[in-house]
């Protein structure tokens, strides 16, 4: 953040303020961890804070401290609009484009309140007065830690804040294994554990609270639905809504499935296609230089990071998979 921006932000936060925090559609661990981490910090500083999500999020995140105060815009529109109307600062976390918050975006952009953008996705839109943006950060949670540090309150990070921030760093780094994990990430995480985040408990709450159905769905994906293209170092998994129903799909059940494609030796490009609400949601992951952010932007109305991106497709599931397979030859060189 520029020094002048930080100074202005500090001045703004000197008084008790009405603050709104918003994060992206289908919030993940980093989205909820960063939003609630910032929520707990600002609440500690006596601000009146409201977290708004565009839609619901998985049950394995519902234990995060402050979770019971979150407003789901898709359920409580009026309440959310009122909070936005009253806001004196709007923090937008873990997304780079207003499209990522869908219908909520209009109300955020219409508000005259200054915006604070905290994000690690490339090419952020230019709407904020305050920008804490770094594509090298492992997660938005890491940047929320940086913000608290910049505001001189590092020593005030307590258990609730630490637990939220630990969660998002853990989930966005694939439990500290992706190349976004730096020595600094580990130092921050060490501080969060010292501040009260119980790392093994958090890991259990996120990863060991599966239903039997979810485990069986994963088994089905790997056994029946994975297609491997060794010549293109690519693997894909696809699921129709009928298949989701067969396994009593609950939100979050397909999270992480795409990563299994990359767990095969030699595979550098993994794709996952799932039919939901009449559309196809796509997820892409890569290892090394292959840029899935560019790929998702070019072909699937999406984006993300170099090694993790997503998008949409308006054609059917089979047609989407066929389209994807048809694209592979033109990327043969890049996938070598
Ligand atoms: P996931 O595959 O887990 O849904 O998303 C992976 C990454 O891509 C995340 O960082 C997410 O922010 C981004 N992403 C997912 N879906 C979309 C999308 O539809 N549009 C854009 N711009 N980014 C997306
Ligand atoms: Mn993130």
Tab-separated table of C-alpha atoms and ligand atoms in Angstrom:
chain	number	residue	atom	x	y	z
A	1	UNK	CA	0.000	0.000	0.000
A	2	UNK	CA	1.284	3.474	-0.841
A	3	UNK	CA	2.421	5.500	2.191
A	4	UNK	CA	-0.121	8.263	1.485
A	5	UNK	CA	-2.956	5.717	1.254
A	6	UNK	CA	-1.925	4.108	4.523
A	7	UNK	CA	-1.844	7.482	6.260
A	8	UNK	CA	-5.359	8.307	5.029
A	9	UNK	CA	-6.641	4.871	6.032
A	10	UNK	CA	-5.173	5.266	9.520
A	11	UNK	CA	-6.928	8.617	9.870
A	12	UNK	CA	-10.227	7.157	8.666
A	13	UNK	CA	-9.998	4.300	11.175
A	14	UNK	CA	-9.300	6.642	14.111
A	15	UNK	CA	-13.052	7.133	14.562
A	16	UNK	CA	-15.569	4.326	15.091
A	17	UNK	CA	-16.901	3.501	11.619
A	18	UNK	CA	-19.597	1.473	9.916
A	19	UNK	CA	-17.605	-0.939	7.804
A	20	UNK	CA	-18.745	-3.519	5.268
A	21	UNK	CA	-16.581	-6.441	4.160
A	22	UNK	CA	-17.479	-8.324	0.967
A	23	UNK	CA	-15.897	-11.342	-0.648
A	24	UNK	CA	-16.366	-13.361	-3.818
A	25	UNK	CA	-19.120	-15.669	-5.083
A	26	UNK	CA	-18.914	-19.208	-3.653
A	27	UNK	CA	-16.523	-18.170	-0.889
A	28	UNK	CA	-13.644	-20.535	-0.144
A	29	UNK	CA	-11.365	-20.830	2.902
A	30	UNK	CA	-9.317	-17.771	1.995
A	31	UNK	CA	-12.405	-15.667	1.213
A	32	UNK	CA	-14.088	-16.470	4.542
A	33	UNK	CA	-10.847	-16.597	6.549
A	34	UNK	CA	-9.705	-13.173	5.348
A	35	UNK	CA	-13.175	-11.598	5.698
A	36	UNK	CA	-13.722	-12.920	9.219
A	37	UNK	CA	-10.094	-12.315	10.216
A	38	UNK	CA	-10.503	-8.668	9.236
A	39	UNK	CA	-13.972	-8.621	10.837
A	40	UNK	CA	-12.620	-9.819	14.189
A	41	UNK	CA	-9.743	-7.340	14.030
A	42	UNK	CA	-11.944	-4.338	13.189
A	43	UNK	CA	-14.510	-5.396	15.819
A	44	UNK	CA	-11.691	-5.503	18.389
A	45	UNK	CA	-10.960	-1.899	17.354
A	46	UNK	CA	-14.614	-1.065	18.171
A	47	UNK	CA	-15.834	-0.593	14.614
A	48	UNK	CA	-19.300	-1.710	13.533
A	49	UNK	CA	-18.568	-4.342	10.952
A	50	UNK	CA	-20.803	-6.378	8.620
A	51	UNK	CA	-19.542	-9.222	6.436
A	52	UNK	CA	-21.615	-9.870	3.294
A	53	UNK	CA	-21.172	-12.868	0.994
A	54	UNK	CA	-22.881	-13.011	-2.445
A	55	UNK	CA	-24.074	-16.579	-1.690
A	56	UNK	CA	-23.628	-19.469	0.709
A	57	UNK	CA	-20.366	-21.234	1.571
A	58	UNK	CA	-19.415	-24.787	2.622
A	59	UNK	CA	-20.341	-26.144	6.066
A	60	UNK	CA	-16.674	-26.895	6.841
A	61	UNK	CA	-16.145	-23.104	7.126
A	62	UNK	CA	-19.150	-22.484	9.381
A	63	UNK	CA	-17.118	-22.776	12.601
A	64	UNK	CA	-15.000	-19.694	11.828
A	65	UNK	CA	-15.308	-17.096	14.622
A	66	UNK	CA	-17.870	-14.465	13.546
A	67	UNK	CA	-19.561	-16.828	11.076
A	68	UNK	CA	-22.973	-16.372	12.747
A	69	UNK	CA	-22.920	-12.638	11.890
A	70	UNK	CA	-22.361	-13.086	8.140
A	71	UNK	CA	-25.138	-11.845	5.824
A	72	UNK	CA	-25.773	-13.963	2.720
A	73	UNK	CA	-26.912	-11.499	0.015
A	74	UNK	CA	-28.813	-14.216	-1.863
A	75	UNK	CA	-30.980	-14.758	1.253
A	76	UNK	CA	-31.080	-11.373	3.032
A	77	UNK	CA	-30.873	-8.776	0.285
A	78	UNK	CA	-32.577	-5.922	2.165
A	79	UNK	CA	-30.408	-6.338	5.255
A	80	UNK	CA	-27.298	-6.396	3.066
A	81	UNK	CA	-28.371	-3.293	1.119
A	82	UNK	CA	-28.986	-1.379	4.375
A	83	UNK	CA	-25.518	-2.245	5.647
A	84	UNK	CA	-23.981	-1.063	2.351
A	85	UNK	CA	-25.998	2.193	2.498
A	86	UNK	CA	-24.660	2.960	5.982
A	87	UNK	CA	-21.069	1.977	5.204
A	88	UNK	CA	-18.270	4.515	5.630
A	89	UNK	CA	-15.685	2.051	4.306
A	90	UNK	CA	-16.161	-1.014	2.099
A	91	UNK	CA	-13.455	-3.685	2.113
A	92	UNK	CA	-13.429	-5.998	-0.916
A	93	UNK	CA	-11.481	-9.182	-0.213
A	94	UNK	CA	-10.014	-11.979	-2.332
A	95	UNK	CA	-11.338	-10.879	-5.739
A	96	UNK	CA	-10.090	-8.637	-8.524
A	97	UNK	CA	-13.254	-7.917	-10.499
A	98	UNK	CA	-16.772	-6.797	-9.506
A	99	UNK	CA	-18.099	-9.601	-11.723
A	100	UNK	CA	-16.922	-12.002	-9.014
A	101	UNK	CA	-19.609	-10.742	-6.605
A	102	UNK	CA	-22.386	-10.856	-9.217
A	103	UNK	CA	-25.532	-8.804	-8.383
A	104	UNK	CA	-24.002	-7.449	-5.175
A	105	UNK	CA	-21.405	-5.572	-7.275
A	106	UNK	CA	-23.881	-2.909	-8.392
A	107	UNK	CA	-24.653	-1.843	-4.806
A	108	UNK	CA	-20.976	-1.741	-3.879
A	109	UNK	CA	-20.086	0.412	-6.912
A	110	UNK	CA	-23.098	2.715	-6.342
A	111	UNK	CA	-21.980	3.425	-2.776
A	112	UNK	CA	-19.970	6.605	-2.245
A	113	UNK	CA	-18.001	4.999	0.597
A	114	UNK	CA	-14.259	4.633	-0.019
A	115	UNK	CA	-13.157	1.109	-0.908
A	116	UNK	CA	-10.259	-0.894	0.458
A	117	UNK	CA	-9.168	-3.658	-1.912
A	118	UNK	CA	-7.198	-6.543	-0.389
A	119	UNK	CA	-6.327	-9.215	-2.920
A	120	UNK	CA	-3.683	-11.418	-4.514
A	121	UNK	CA	-5.269	-12.085	-7.933
A	122	UNK	CA	-3.612	-10.529	-11.005
A	123	UNK	CA	-4.995	-7.457	-12.832
A	124	UNK	CA	-7.309	-5.958	-10.178
A	125	UNK	CA	-9.964	-3.466	-11.266
A	126	UNK	CA	-9.327	0.132	-10.383
A	127	UNK	CA	-12.146	1.171	-8.025
A	128	UNK	CA	-10.482	1.400	-4.631
A	129	UNK	CA	-9.043	4.382	-2.742
A	130	UNK	CA	-6.899	1.995	-0.713
A	131	UNK	CA	-5.143	-0.929	-2.367
A	132	UNK	CA	-3.326	-3.709	-0.598
A	133	UNK	CA	-2.557	-5.879	-3.576
A	134	UNK	CA	0.230	-8.380	-4.128
A	135	UNK	CA	0.113	-11.332	-6.521
A	136	UNK	CA	3.093	-12.836	-4.684
A	137	UNK	CA	1.108	-13.192	-1.459
A	138	UNK	CA	0.056	-16.798	-0.825
A	139	UNK	CA	-3.430	-15.697	0.128
A	140	UNK	CA	-5.617	-12.740	0.977
A	141	UNK	CA	-5.292	-13.845	4.614
A	142	UNK	CA	-1.563	-13.180	4.408
A	143	UNK	CA	-2.381	-9.647	3.199
A	144	UNK	CA	-4.867	-9.076	6.036
A	145	UNK	CA	-2.028	-9.997	8.390
A	146	UNK	CA	0.146	-7.417	6.537
A	147	UNK	CA	-2.578	-4.787	6.936
A	148	UNK	CA	-2.835	-5.368	10.693
A	149	UNK	CA	0.971	-5.161	10.797
A	150	UNK	CA	0.955	-1.878	8.801
A	151	UNK	CA	-1.643	-0.461	11.177
A	152	UNK	CA	0.741	-1.224	14.065
A	153	UNK	CA	-1.469	-3.859	15.678
A	154	UNK	CA	0.463	-7.080	15.030
A	155	UNK	CA	0.679	-7.724	18.779
A	156	UNK	CA	-3.103	-7.451	19.089
A	157	UNK	CA	-3.765	-10.494	16.916
A	158	UNK	CA	-5.600	-12.906	19.214
A	159	UNK	CA	-7.084	-16.385	18.882
A	160	UNK	CA	-10.160	-15.493	16.814
A	161	UNK	CA	-8.245	-13.398	14.271
A	162	UNK	CA	-5.375	-15.915	14.181
A	163	UNK	CA	-7.716	-18.887	13.600
A	164	UNK	CA	-9.413	-17.181	10.650
A	165	UNK	CA	-6.154	-16.090	9.022
A	166	UNK	CA	-4.517	-19.478	9.579
A	167	UNK	CA	-7.461	-21.156	7.831
A	168	UNK	CA	-7.182	-19.110	4.643
A	169	UNK	CA	-3.409	-19.397	4.400
A	170	UNK	CA	-3.684	-23.158	4.905
A	171	UNK	CA	-6.419	-23.676	2.291
A	172	UNK	CA	-4.983	-21.322	-0.381
A	173	UNK	CA	-1.507	-22.889	-0.132
A	174	UNK	CA	-2.858	-26.465	-0.251
A	175	UNK	CA	-1.597	-26.898	3.327
A	176	UNK	CA	1.686	-25.060	2.664
A	177	UNK	CA	2.670	-27.025	-0.428
A	178	UNK	CA	2.062	-24.716	-3.417
A	179	UNK	CA	4.898	-22.576	-4.796
A	180	UNK	CA	3.167	-19.487	-3.371
A	181	UNK	CA	4.334	-20.663	0.087
A	182	UNK	CA	7.341	-18.571	1.129
A	183	UNK	CA	9.541	-18.363	4.217
A	184	UNK	CA	7.462	-15.324	5.145
A	185	UNK	CA	4.270	-17.390	4.898
A	186	UNK	CA	5.732	-19.829	7.421
A	187	UNK	CA	6.856	-16.996	9.711
A	188	UNK	CA	3.381	-15.471	9.663
A	189	UNK	CA	1.806	-18.861	10.317
A	190	UNK	CA	4.180	-19.423	13.246
A	191	UNK	CA	3.034	-16.108	14.719
A	192	UNK	CA	-0.607	-17.065	14.208
A	193	UNK	CA	-0.053	-20.333	16.091
A	194	UNK	CA	1.638	-18.381	18.881
A	195	UNK	CA	-1.357	-16.044	18.930
A	196	UNK	CA	-3.723	-18.968	19.570
A	197	UNK	CA	-4.544	-20.672	16.268
A	198	UNK	CA	-4.604	-24.406	17.066
A	199	UNK	CA	-3.188	-25.712	13.786
A	200	UNK	CA	-4.042	-29.429	14.096
A	201	UNK	CA	-7.606	-28.626	15.200
A	202	UNK	CA	-8.143	-26.257	12.270
A	203	UNK	CA	-6.766	-28.813	9.824
A	204	UNK	CA	-9.189	-31.404	11.219
A	205	UNK	CA	-12.157	-29.040	11.006
A	206	UNK	CA	-11.477	-28.297	7.347
A	207	UNK	CA	-10.261	-31.646	6.013
A	208	UNK	CA	-11.598	-34.352	8.327
A	209	UNK	CA	-15.263	-33.442	8.540
A	210	UNK	CA	-16.371	-35.131	5.304
A	211	UNK	CA	-19.636	-36.971	4.909
A	212	UNK	CA	-19.583	-40.552	3.673
A	213	UNK	CA	-21.317	-39.299	0.501
A	214	UNK	CA	-18.539	-36.818	-0.206
A	215	UNK	CA	-15.823	-39.471	0.112
A	216	UNK	CA	-17.765	-41.785	-2.192
A	217	UNK	CA	-18.236	-38.972	-4.726
A	218	UNK	CA	-14.474	-38.444	-4.738
A	219	UNK	CA	-13.922	-42.166	-5.255
A	220	UNK	CA	-16.399	-42.106	-8.146
A	221	UNK	CA	-14.607	-39.105	-9.736
A	222	UNK	CA	-11.239	-40.859	-9.611
A	223	UNK	CA	-12.456	-44.301	-10.612
A	224	UNK	CA	-15.074	-43.515	-13.247
A	225	UNK	CA	-14.788	-39.898	-14.343
A	226	UNK	CA	-11.121	-39.078	-14.796
A	227	UNK	CA	-9.715	-38.846	-18.318
A	228	UNK	CA	-5.952	-38.694	-18.749
A	229	UNK	CA	-4.223	-37.315	-21.838
A	230	UNK	CA	-0.553	-38.272	-21.347
A	231	UNK	CA	0.470	-36.633	-24.650
A	232	UNK	CA	-0.727	-33.270	-23.323
A	233	UNK	CA	0.269	-33.890	-19.665
A	234	UNK	CA	-3.372	-33.181	-18.895
A	235	UNK	CA	-6.130	-34.864	-16.898
A	236	UNK	CA	-9.791	-33.886	-16.506
A	237	UNK	CA	-12.727	-34.853	-14.328
A	238	UNK	CA	-16.353	-33.964	-15.134
A	239	UNK	CA	-19.608	-34.330	-13.208
A	240	UNK	CA	-23.220	-33.853	-14.294
A	241	UNK	CA	-25.919	-32.583	-11.930
A	242	UNK	CA	-27.513	-36.082	-12.002
A	243	UNK	CA	-24.229	-37.506	-10.722
A	244	UNK	CA	-24.107	-34.866	-7.978
A	245	UNK	CA	-27.629	-35.821	-6.930
A	246	UNK	CA	-26.715	-39.490	-6.821
A	247	UNK	CA	-24.186	-38.629	-4.090
A	248	UNK	CA	-26.518	-36.176	-2.262
A	249	UNK	CA	-24.325	-33.221	-3.224
A	250	UNK	CA	-23.858	-30.460	-0.634
A	251	UNK	CA	-22.044	-27.192	-1.251
A	252	UNK	CA	-18.295	-27.710	-0.987
A	253	UNK	CA	-18.390	-31.423	-1.815
A	254	UNK	CA	-16.442	-30.976	-5.059
A	255	UNK	CA	-13.909	-28.536	-3.619
A	256	UNK	CA	-10.385	-29.831	-4.170
A	257	UNK	CA	-11.378	-32.561	-6.644
A	258	UNK	CA	-9.438	-30.783	-9.417
A	259	UNK	CA	-6.189	-31.171	-7.455
A	260	UNK	CA	-6.298	-34.949	-7.792
A	261	UNK	CA	-5.728	-34.618	-11.534
A	262	UNK	CA	-2.364	-33.006	-10.750
A	263	UNK	CA	-1.413	-35.744	-8.311
A	264	UNK	CA	-0.633	-38.075	-11.235
A	265	UNK	CA	3.035	-38.185	-12.185
A	266	UNK	CA	3.732	-36.149	-15.302
A	267	UNK	CA	0.403	-34.288	-15.265
A	268	UNK	CA	0.859	-30.533	-15.391
A	269	UNK	CA	-2.627	-29.367	-16.344
A	270	UNK	CA	-5.749	-30.426	-14.453
A	271	UNK	CA	-9.348	-29.512	-15.271
A	272	UNK	CA	-12.658	-30.068	-13.515
A	273	UNK	CA	-16.106	-29.458	-15.026
A	274	UNK	CA	-19.273	-29.562	-12.999
A	275	UNK	CA	-22.866	-28.894	-14.036
A	276	UNK	CA	-24.625	-26.655	-11.527
A	277	UNK	CA	-27.740	-24.489	-11.903
A	278	UNK	CA	-27.858	-25.171	-15.648
A	279	UNK	CA	-24.320	-23.873	-16.226
A	280	UNK	CA	-20.912	-25.501	-16.268
A	281	UNK	CA	-18.452	-24.308	-13.648
A	282	UNK	CA	-14.874	-24.941	-14.687
A	283	UNK	CA	-11.751	-25.210	-12.523
A	284	UNK	CA	-8.195	-25.297	-13.825
A	285	UNK	CA	-4.936	-26.052	-12.047
A	286	UNK	CA	-1.386	-26.274	-13.358
A	287	UNK	CA	2.115	-27.002	-12.239
A	288	UNK	CA	4.993	-24.910	-13.575
A	289	UNK	CA	4.727	-22.311	-16.328
A	290	UNK	CA	1.424	-23.205	-17.985
A	291	UNK	CA	-0.798	-20.182	-17.295
A	292	UNK	CA	-4.350	-21.284	-16.489
A	293	UNK	CA	-5.411	-17.688	-15.731
A	294	UNK	CA	-4.767	-16.849	-19.413
A	295	UNK	CA	-6.407	-20.096	-20.527
A	296	UNK	CA	-9.555	-19.452	-18.441
A	297	UNK	CA	-9.771	-15.833	-19.637
A	298	UNK	CA	-9.346	-16.832	-23.289
A	299	UNK	CA	-11.820	-19.728	-23.408
A	300	UNK	CA	-14.056	-19.924	-20.326
A	301	UNK	CA	-15.086	-16.358	-19.308
A	302	UNK	CA	-12.957	-16.644	-16.201
A	303	UNK	CA	-9.600	-15.988	-14.662
A	304	UNK	CA	-7.625	-16.478	-11.474
A	305	UNK	CA	-3.930	-17.047	-10.883
A	306	UNK	CA	-1.258	-18.584	-13.099
A	307	UNK	CA	-1.584	-21.995	-11.435
A	308	UNK	CA	-5.224	-21.877	-10.244
A	309	UNK	CA	-8.127	-20.415	-12.174
A	310	UNK	CA	-11.782	-20.942	-12.882
A	311	UNK	CA	-14.537	-19.946	-15.250
A	312	UNK	CA	-17.936	-20.730	-16.752
A	313	UNK	CA	-19.387	-22.341	-19.829
A	314	UNK	CA	-22.903	-21.833	-21.197
A	315	UNK	CA	-22.901	-24.915	-23.435
A	316	UNK	CA	-23.703	-28.401	-22.120
A	317	UNK	CA	-21.342	-30.541	-20.059
A	318	UNK	CA	-20.368	-32.920	-22.847
A	319	UNK	CA	-19.942	-30.026	-25.282
A	320	UNK	CA	-17.748	-28.217	-22.755
A	321	UNK	CA	-15.523	-31.271	-22.297
A	322	UNK	CA	-15.326	-31.670	-26.094
A	323	UNK	CA	-14.410	-27.993	-26.451
A	324	UNK	CA	-11.682	-28.411	-23.830
A	325	UNK	CA	-10.260	-31.525	-25.471
A	326	UNK	CA	-10.315	-29.717	-28.817
A	327	UNK	CA	-8.198	-26.907	-27.371
A	328	UNK	CA	-5.417	-29.170	-26.127
A	329	UNK	CA	-3.582	-29.624	-29.483
A	330	UNK	CA	-3.091	-25.863	-29.806
A	331	UNK	CA	-1.384	-25.846	-26.375
A	332	UNK	CA	0.769	-28.928	-27.004
A	333	UNK	CA	4.029	-26.944	-26.997
A	334	UNK	CA	3.206	-25.021	-23.796
A	335	UNK	CA	2.224	-28.265	-22.086
A	336	UNK	CA	5.481	-30.069	-23.001
B	1	LIG	P1	-11.766	-22.535	-8.134
B	1	LIG	O1	-11.361	-23.430	-9.251
B	1	LIG	O2	-11.282	-23.047	-6.811
B	1	LIG	O3	-13.196	-22.168	-8.157
B	1	LIG	O4	-11.003	-21.167	-8.370
B	1	LIG	C1	-9.604	-21.105	-8.539
B	1	LIG	C2	-9.166	-19.673	-8.668
B	1	LIG	O5	-9.720	-19.078	-9.819
B	1	LIG	C3	-9.582	-18.806	-7.506
B	1	LIG	O6	-8.475	-18.012	-7.168
B	1	LIG	C4	-10.706	-17.962	-8.007
B	1	LIG	O7	-10.650	-16.704	-7.467
B	1	LIG	C5	-10.511	-17.952	-9.512
B	1	LIG	N1	-11.800	-18.122	-10.204
B	1	LIG	C6	-12.651	-19.165	-10.088
B	1	LIG	N2	-13.741	-18.996	-10.859
B	1	LIG	C7	-13.570	-17.816	-11.498
B	1	LIG	C8	-14.359	-17.070	-12.444
B	1	LIG	O8	-15.443	-17.476	-12.874
B	1	LIG	N3	-13.837	-15.880	-12.868
B	1	LIG	C9	-12.635	-15.421	-12.432
B	1	LIG	N4	-12.191	-14.242	-12.885
B	1	LIG	N5	-11.883	-16.075	-11.546
B	1	LIG	C10	-12.323	-17.260	-11.086
B	2	LIG	MN1	-7.383	-16.403	-2.241
